[in-house]
Short mmCIF file of C-alpha atoms (C1' of nucleotides) in Angstrom, two decimals:
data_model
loop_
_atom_site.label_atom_id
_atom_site.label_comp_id
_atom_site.label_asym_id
_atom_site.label_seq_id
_atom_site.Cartn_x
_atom_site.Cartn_y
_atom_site.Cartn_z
CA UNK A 1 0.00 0.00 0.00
CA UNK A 2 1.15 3.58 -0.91
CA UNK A 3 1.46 6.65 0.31
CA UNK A 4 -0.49 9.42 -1.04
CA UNK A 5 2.28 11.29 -2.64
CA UNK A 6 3.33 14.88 -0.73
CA UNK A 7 5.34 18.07 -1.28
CA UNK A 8 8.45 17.90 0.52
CA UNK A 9 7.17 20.77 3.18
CA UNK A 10 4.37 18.86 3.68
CA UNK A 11 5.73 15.45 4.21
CA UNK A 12 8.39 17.35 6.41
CA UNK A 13 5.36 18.44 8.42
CA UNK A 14 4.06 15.42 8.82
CA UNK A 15 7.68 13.38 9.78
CA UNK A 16 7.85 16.10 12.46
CA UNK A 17 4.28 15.66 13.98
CA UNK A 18 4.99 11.84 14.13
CA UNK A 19 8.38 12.03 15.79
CA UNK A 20 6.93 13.88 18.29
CA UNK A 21 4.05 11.97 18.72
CA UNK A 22 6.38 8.96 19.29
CA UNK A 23 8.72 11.09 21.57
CA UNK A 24 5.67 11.78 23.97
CA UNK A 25 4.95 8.16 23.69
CA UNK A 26 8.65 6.30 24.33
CA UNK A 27 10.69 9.32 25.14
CA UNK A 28 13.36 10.74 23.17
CA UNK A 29 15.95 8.24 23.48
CA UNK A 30 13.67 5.56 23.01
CA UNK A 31 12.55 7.08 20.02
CA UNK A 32 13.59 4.82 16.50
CA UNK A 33 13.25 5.55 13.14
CA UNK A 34 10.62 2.36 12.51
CA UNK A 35 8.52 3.60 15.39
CA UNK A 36 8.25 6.84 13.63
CA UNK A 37 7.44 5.49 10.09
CA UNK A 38 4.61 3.41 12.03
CA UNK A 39 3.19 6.32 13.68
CA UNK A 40 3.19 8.01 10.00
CA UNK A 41 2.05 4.91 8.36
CA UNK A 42 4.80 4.83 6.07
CA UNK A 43 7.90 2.73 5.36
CA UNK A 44 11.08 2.86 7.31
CA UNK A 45 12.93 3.94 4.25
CA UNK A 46 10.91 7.43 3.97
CA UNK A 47 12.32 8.84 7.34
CA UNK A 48 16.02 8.93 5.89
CA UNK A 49 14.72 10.10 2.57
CA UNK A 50 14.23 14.03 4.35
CA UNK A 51 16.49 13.68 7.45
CA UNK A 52 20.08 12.57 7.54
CA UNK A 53 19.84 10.90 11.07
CA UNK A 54 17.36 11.03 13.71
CA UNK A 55 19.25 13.17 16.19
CA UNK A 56 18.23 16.07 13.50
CA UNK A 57 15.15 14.49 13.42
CA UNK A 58 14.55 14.85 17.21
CA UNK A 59 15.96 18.13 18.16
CA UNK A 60 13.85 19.54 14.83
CA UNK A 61 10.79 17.96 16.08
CA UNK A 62 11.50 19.20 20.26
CA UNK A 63 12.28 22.75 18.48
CA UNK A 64 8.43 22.87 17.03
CA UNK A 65 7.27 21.40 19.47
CA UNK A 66 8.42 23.42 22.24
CA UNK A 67 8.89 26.58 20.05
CA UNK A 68 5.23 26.66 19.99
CA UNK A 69 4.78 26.69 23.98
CA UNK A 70 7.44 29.47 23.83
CA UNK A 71 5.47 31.58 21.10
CA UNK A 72 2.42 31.02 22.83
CA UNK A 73 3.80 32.61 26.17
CA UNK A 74 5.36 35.36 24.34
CA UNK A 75 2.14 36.08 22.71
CA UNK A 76 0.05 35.77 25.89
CA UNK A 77 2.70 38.20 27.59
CA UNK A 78 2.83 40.80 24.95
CA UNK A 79 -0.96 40.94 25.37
CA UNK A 80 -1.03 42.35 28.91
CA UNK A 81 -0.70 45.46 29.99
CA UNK A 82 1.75 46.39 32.86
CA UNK A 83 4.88 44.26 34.03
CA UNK A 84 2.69 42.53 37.05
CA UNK A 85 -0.30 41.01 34.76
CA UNK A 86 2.29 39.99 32.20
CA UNK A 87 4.09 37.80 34.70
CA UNK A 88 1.20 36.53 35.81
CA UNK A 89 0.16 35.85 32.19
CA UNK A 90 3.61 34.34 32.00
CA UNK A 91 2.61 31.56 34.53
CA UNK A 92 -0.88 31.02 33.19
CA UNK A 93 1.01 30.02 29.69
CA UNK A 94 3.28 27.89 31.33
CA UNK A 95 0.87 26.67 33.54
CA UNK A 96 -1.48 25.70 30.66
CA UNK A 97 1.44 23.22 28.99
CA UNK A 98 0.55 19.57 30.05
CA UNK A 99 2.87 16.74 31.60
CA UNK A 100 3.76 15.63 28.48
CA UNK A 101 5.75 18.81 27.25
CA UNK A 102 7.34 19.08 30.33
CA UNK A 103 8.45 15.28 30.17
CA UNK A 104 9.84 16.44 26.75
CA UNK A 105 11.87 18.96 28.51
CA UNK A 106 13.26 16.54 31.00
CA UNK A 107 14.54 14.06 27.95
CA UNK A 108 16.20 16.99 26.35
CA UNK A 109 18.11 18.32 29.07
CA UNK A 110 19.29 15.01 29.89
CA UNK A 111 20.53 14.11 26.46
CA UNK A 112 21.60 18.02 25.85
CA UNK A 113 25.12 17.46 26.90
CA UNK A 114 25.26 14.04 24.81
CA UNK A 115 23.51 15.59 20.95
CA UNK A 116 24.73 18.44 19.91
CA UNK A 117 22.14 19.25 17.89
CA UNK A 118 19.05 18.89 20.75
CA UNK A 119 21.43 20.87 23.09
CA UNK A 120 21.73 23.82 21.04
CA UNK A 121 17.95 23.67 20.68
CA UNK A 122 17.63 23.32 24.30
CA UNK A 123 19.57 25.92 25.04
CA UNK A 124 18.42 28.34 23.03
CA UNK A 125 14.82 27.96 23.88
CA UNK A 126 15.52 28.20 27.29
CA UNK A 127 17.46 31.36 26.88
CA UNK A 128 14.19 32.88 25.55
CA UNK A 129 12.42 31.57 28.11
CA UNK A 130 14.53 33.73 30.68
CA UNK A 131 15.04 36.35 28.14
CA UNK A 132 10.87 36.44 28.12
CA UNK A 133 10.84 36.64 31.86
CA UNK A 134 13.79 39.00 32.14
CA UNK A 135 11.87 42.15 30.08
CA UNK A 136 9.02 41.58 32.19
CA UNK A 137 11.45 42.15 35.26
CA UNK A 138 12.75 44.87 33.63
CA UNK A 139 9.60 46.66 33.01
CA UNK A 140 8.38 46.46 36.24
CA UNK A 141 11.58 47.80 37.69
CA UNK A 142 11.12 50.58 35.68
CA UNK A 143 7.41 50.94 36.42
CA UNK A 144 8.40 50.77 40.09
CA UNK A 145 5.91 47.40 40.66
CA UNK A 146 8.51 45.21 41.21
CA UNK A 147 12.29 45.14 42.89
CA UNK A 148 15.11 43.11 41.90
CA UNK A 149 19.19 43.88 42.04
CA UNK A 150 19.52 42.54 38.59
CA UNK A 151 16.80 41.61 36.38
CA UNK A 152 18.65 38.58 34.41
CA UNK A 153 19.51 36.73 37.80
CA UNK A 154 16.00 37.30 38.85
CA UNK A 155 14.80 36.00 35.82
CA UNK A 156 16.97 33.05 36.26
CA UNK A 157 15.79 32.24 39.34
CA UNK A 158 12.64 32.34 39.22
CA UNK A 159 12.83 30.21 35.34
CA UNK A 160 14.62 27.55 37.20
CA UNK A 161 12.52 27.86 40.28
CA UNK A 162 9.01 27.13 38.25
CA UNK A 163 11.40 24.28 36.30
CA UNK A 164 12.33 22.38 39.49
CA UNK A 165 9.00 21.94 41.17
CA UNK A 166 7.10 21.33 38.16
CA UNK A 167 9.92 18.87 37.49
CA UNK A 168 8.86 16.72 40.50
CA UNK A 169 5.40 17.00 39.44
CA UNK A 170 5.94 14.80 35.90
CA UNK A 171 9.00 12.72 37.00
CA UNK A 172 7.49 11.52 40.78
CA UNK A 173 4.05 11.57 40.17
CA UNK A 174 2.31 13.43 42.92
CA UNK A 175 5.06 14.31 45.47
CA UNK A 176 3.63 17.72 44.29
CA UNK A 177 0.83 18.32 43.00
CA UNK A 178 0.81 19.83 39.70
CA UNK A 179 -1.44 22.80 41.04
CA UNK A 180 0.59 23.05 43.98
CA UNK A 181 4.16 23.61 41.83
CA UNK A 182 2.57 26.28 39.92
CA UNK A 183 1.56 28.37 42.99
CA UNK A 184 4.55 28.48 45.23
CA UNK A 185 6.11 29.34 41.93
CA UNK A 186 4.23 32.24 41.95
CA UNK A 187 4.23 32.68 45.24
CA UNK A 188 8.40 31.75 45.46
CA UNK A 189 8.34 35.09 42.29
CA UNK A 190 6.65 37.09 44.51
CA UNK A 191 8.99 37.21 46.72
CA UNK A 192 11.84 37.61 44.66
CA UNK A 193 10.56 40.19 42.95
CA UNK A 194 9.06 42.16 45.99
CA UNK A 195 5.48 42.00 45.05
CA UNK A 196 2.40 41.66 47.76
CA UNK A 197 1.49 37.60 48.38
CA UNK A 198 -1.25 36.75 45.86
CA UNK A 199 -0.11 39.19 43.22
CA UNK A 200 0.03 36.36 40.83
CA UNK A 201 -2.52 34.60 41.78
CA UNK A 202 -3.32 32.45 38.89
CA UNK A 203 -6.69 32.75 36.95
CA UNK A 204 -8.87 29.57 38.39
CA UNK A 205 -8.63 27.88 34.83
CA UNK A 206 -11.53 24.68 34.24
CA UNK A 207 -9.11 22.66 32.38
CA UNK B 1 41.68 -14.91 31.04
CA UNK B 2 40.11 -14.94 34.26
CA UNK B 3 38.92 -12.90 36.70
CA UNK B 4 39.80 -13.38 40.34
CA UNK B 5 37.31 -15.37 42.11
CA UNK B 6 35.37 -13.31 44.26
CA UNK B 7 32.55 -13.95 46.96
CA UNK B 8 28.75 -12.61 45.91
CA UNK B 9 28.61 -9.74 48.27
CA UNK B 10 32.45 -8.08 46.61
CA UNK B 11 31.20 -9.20 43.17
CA UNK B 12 27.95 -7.61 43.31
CA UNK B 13 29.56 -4.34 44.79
CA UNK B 14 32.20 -4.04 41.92
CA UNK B 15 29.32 -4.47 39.49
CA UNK B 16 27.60 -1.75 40.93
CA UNK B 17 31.20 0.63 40.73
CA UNK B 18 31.23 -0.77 36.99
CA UNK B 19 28.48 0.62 36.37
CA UNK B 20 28.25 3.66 37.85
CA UNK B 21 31.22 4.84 35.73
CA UNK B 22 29.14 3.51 32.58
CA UNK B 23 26.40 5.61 33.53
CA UNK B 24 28.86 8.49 34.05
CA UNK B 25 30.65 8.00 30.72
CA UNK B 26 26.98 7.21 28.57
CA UNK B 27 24.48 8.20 30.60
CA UNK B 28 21.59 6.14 32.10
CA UNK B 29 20.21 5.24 28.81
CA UNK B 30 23.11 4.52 26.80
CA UNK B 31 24.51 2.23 29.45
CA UNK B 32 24.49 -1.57 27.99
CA UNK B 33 25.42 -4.73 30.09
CA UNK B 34 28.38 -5.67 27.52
CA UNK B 35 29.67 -1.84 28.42
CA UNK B 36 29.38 -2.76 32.06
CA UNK B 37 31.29 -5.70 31.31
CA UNK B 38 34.20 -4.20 29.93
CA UNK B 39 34.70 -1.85 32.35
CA UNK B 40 34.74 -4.52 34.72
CA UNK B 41 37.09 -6.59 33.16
CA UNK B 42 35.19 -9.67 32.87
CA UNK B 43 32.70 -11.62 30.57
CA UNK B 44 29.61 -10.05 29.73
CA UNK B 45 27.70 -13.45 31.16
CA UNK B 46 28.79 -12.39 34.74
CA UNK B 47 26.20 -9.51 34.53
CA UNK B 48 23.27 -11.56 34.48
CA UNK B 49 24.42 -14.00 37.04
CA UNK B 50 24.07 -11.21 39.74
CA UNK B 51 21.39 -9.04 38.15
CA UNK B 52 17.62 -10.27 36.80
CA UNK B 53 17.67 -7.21 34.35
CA UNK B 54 19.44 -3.72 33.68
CA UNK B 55 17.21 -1.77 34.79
CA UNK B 56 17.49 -3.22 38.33
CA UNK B 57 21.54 -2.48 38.21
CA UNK B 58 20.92 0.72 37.23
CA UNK B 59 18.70 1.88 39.42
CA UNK B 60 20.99 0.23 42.39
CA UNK B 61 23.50 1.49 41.11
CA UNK B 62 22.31 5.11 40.93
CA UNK B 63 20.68 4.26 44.48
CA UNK B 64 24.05 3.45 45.51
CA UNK B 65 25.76 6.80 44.03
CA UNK B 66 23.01 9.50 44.77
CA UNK B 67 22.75 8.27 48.13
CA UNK B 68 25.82 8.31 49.13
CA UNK B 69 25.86 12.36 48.69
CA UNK B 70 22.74 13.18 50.02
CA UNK B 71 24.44 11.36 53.44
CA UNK B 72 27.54 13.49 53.56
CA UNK B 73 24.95 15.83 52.91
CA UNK B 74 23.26 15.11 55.68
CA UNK B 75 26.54 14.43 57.76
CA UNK B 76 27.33 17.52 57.06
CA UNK B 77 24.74 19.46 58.06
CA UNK B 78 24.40 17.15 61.42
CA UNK B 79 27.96 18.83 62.26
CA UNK B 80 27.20 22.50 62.27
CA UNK B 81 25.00 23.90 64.94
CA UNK B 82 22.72 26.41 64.53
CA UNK B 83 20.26 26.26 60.98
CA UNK B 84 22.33 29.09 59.43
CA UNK B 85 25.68 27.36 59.15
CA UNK B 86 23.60 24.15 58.94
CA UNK B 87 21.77 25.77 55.23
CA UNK B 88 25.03 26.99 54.72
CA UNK B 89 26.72 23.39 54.98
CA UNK B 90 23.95 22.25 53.01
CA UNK B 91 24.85 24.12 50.33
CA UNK B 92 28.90 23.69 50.63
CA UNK B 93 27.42 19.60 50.59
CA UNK B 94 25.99 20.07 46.92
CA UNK B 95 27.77 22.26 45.45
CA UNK B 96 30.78 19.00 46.69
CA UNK B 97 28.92 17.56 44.27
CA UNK B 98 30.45 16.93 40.24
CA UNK B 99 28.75 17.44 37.55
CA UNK B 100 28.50 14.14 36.33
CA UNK B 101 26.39 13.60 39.69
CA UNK B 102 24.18 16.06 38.26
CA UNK B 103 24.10 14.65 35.04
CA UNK B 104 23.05 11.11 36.60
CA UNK B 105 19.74 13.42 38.33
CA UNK B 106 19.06 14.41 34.59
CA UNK B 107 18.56 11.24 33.83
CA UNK B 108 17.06 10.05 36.23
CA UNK B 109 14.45 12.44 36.10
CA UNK B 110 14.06 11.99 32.59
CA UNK B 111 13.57 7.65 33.22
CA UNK B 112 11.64 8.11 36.17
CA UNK B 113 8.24 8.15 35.00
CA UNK B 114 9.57 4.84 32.53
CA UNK B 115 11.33 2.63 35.18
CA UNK B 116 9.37 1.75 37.76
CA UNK B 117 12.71 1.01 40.04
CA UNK B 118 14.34 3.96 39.21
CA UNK B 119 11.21 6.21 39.83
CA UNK B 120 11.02 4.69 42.91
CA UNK B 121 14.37 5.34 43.98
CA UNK B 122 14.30 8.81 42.53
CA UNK B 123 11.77 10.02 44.28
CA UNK B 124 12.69 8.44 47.50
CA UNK B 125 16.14 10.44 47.54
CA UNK B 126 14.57 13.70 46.52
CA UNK B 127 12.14 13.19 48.83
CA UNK B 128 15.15 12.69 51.41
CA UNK B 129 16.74 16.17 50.37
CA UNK B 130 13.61 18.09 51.06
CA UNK B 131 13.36 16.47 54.38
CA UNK B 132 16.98 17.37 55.21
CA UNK B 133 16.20 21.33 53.76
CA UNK B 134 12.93 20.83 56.00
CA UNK B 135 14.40 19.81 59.13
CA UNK B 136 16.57 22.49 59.27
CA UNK B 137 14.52 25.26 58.13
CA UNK B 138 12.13 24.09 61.16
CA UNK B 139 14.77 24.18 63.80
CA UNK B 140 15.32 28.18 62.13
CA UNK B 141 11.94 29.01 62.90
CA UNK B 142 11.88 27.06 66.16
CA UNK B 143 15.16 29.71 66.87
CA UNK B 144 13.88 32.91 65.75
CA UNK B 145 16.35 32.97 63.13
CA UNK B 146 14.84 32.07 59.71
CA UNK B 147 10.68 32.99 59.03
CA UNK B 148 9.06 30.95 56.74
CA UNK B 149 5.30 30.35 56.70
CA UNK B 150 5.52 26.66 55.86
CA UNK B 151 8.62 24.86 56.44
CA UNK B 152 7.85 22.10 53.83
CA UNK B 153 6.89 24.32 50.87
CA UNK B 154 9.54 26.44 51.83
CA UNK B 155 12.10 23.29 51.38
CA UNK B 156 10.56 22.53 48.10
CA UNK B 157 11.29 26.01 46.70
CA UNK B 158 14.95 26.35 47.84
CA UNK B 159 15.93 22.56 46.59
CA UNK B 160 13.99 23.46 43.15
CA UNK B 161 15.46 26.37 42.71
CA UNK B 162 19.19 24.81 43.44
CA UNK B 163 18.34 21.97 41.29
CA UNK B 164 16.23 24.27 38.29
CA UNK B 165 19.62 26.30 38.54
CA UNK B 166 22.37 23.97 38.90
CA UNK B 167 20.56 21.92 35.73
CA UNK B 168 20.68 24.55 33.35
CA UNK B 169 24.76 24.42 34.15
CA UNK B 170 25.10 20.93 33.47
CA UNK B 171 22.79 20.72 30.67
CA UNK B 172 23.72 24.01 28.36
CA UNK B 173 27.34 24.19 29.34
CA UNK B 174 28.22 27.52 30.53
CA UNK B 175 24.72 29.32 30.12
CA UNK B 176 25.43 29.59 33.66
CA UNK B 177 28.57 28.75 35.53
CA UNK B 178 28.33 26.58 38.63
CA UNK B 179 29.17 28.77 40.44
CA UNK B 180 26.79 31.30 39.69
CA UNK B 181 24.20 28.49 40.13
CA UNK B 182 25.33 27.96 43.35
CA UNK B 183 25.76 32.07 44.62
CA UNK B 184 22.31 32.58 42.91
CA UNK B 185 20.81 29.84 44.50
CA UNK B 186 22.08 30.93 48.01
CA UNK B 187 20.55 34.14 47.59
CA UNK B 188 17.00 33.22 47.00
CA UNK B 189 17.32 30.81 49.77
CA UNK B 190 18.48 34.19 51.99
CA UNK B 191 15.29 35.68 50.83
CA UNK B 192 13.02 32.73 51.02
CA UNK B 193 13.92 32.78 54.27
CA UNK B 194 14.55 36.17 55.45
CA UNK B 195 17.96 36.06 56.13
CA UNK B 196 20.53 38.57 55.61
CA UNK B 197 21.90 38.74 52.17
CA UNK B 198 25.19 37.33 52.41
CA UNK B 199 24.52 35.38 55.69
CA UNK B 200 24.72 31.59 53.16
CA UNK B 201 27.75 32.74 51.62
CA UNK B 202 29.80 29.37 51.12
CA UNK B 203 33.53 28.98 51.88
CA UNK B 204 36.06 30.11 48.88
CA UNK B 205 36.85 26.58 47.93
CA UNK B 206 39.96 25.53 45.93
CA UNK B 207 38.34 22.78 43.39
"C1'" DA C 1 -0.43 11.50 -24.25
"C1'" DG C 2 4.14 10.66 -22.98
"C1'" DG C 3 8.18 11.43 -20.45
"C1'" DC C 4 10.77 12.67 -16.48
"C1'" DT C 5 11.46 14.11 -11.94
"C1'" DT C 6 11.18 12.36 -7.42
"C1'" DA C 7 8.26 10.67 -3.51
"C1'" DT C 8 7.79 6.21 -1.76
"C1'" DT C 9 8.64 1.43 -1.11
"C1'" DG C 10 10.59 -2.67 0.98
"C1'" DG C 11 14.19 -4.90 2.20
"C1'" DA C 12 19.38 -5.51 2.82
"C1'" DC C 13 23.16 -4.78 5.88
"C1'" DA C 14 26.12 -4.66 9.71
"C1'" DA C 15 26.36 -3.51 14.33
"C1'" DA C 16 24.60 -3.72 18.87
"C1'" DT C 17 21.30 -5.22 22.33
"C1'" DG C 18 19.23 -8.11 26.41
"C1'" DT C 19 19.07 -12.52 27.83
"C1'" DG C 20 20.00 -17.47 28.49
"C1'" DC C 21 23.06 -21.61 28.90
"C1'" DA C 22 26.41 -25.36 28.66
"C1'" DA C 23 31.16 -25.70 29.81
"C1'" DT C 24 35.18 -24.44 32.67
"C1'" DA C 25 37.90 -23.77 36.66
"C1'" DG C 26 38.91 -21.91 41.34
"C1'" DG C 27 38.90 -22.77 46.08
"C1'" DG C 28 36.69 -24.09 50.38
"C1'" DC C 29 35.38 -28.27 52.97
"C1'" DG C 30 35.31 -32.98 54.01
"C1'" DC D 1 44.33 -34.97 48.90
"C1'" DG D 2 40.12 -35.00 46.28
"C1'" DC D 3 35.34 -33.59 45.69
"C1'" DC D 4 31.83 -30.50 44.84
"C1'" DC D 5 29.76 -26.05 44.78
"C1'" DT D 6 29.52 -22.09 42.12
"C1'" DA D 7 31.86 -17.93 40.20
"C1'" DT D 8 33.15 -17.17 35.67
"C1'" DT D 9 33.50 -17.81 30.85
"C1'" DG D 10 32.33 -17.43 25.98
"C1'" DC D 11 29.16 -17.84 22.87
"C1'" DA D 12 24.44 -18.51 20.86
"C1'" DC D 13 20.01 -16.57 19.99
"C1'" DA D 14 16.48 -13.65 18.55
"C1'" DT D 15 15.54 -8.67 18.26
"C1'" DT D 16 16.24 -4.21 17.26
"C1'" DT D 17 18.78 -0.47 15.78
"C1'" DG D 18 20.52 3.33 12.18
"C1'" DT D 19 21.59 3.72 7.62
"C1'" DC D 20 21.50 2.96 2.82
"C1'" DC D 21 19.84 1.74 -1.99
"C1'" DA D 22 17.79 -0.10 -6.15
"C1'" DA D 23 13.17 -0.49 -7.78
"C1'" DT D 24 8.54 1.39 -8.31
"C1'" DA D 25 4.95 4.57 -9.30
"C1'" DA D 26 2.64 9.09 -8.88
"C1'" DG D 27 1.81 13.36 -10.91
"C1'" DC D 28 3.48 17.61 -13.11
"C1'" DC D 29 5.22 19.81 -17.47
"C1'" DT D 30 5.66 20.03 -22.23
#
DNA sequence: AGGCTTATTGGACAAATGTGCAATAGGGCG
DNA sequence: CGCCCTATTGCACATTTGTCCAATAAGCCT
């Protein structure tokens, strides 16, 4: 049986959206080349036919996939008004990423230092993850709503704070609570950043 | 050629040291029972004569290696008195720490929610650190010298933020130096817990 | 309609993997 | 000293892996 015949973009497309779809599945190391031509219903062959190994193949499909979280909280940031409601619009988009993603994150910073090519992705992102939460520092410095020494650290800290607890959320199951994570994140920013307790209270969301 | 005869108990320990450095060297999922082998010096039937599966070795194995910091950890911490120079021992304990121990968390977190044994063990030792940040944090409040509203939460946030932090090092290269990690992460601890800025500042160290 | 580019197939290939097992040999105990 | 238990060997076995390639056919252009 064939394959209806694509354009090279859209076949692209459509390798990418079934690596991932395996990645979520088996993880990224445990993520093979047949597994991925089953999941598009294709042969094996086609997978090597528009990557050259599946290390590009994985940190391509991580970079859409997680790109898109990023854009998304960018977006939802740049639509608020005033460096307070922006952070808290910051948390809300991270806060609306499921288990999965985050499970995606935890594969690629484990295998960053091993592929070159997912660790530059990695790295990146999570530069303009900080870099994200960093302006919104910076504005509200300026504003006067919030109080840091230096904005980048702050940024830093409070990136890596809402990474480790949500971290024990999706690798331990429910030592935390997924709910719980996200609000001494935001209350943990608070206090970095000077703000009164419940500042960033999170909108109650019906998920 | 063979290898010296030795008794279950020795045997089973040198496996274990085997493969810890395997796991260093390849990581947790990369590490293969002829690897182990090798670096042991023997046959690669001698694996299976002391272990049902790999993912049992592993997980002993990184049982066996995590565990053994987070009790100089808490060693450590048992020998200062007072919960100021105990945080601050905490911290001089972790940062001790390589980071190829930090790149065995990594993946540990990333196989947790995929081996049942290592999950378990994973979450048992992190579960172990918060108890030790707990603990002390307590006895802070108990002496008038630390305010926190909830000891446990509290814990949580300082060890997430020194892990969140400490990961990005390992992970992205020099993103962030260690030792920035490890200042940075000292800091928000000193204003998690009201202390004077400066008061966890760790011992120049000659690495 | 006919040809030609190329997307797609299906399998070949070698290397590596976890696991099991019969054979070997070392050393403690009678 | 000699026997027997078992630590250790070395390989077999079936899978699975990434990678590659000649053959096939789909559909666009002239």
């Amino acid at each position: 049986m064939l394959m209806p015949r694509m354009s090279p973009g859209e076949r692209r497309a459509a390798l990418i959206s079934a690596a991932l779809a395996v990645m979520r599945r088996r993880g990224i190391a445990g993520t093979t080349a047949r597994d991925v031509a089953a999941e598009l219903g294709s042969s094996s062959g086609l997978i090597h036919h528009y990557v050259d190994s599946m290390d590009e193949l994985v940190a391509e499909a991580f970079a859409v996939a997680a790109g898109e979280d990023l854009l998304q909280a960018e977006t939802a940031v740049r639509d608020e008004i005033g460096a307070v409601p922006r952070l808290a619009a910051f948390f809300d988009a991270y806060a609306r990423g499921d288990d999965d993603g985050m499970q995606l994150w935890l594969d690629a910073w484990s295998e960053a230092a091993r592929r070159p090519a997912l660790g530059r992705i990695s790295r990146e992102l999570n530069e303009r993850w900080q870099g994200l939460l960093a302006g919104i520092i910076r504005d509200g410095i300026r504003e006067g709503s919030m109080s840091a020494e230096d904005a980048d650290s702050s940024a830093w800290r409070v990136l890596s704070l809402l990474d480790g607890l949500v971290l024990q959320t999706v690798a331990h199951g429910d030592v935390i609570s997924r709910a719980q994570a996200d609000a001494w994140a935001r209350a943990g920013a608070e206090g970095e950043l000077g703000l009164p307790a419940g500042s960033l209270r999170g909108a109650v969301r019906t998920p």
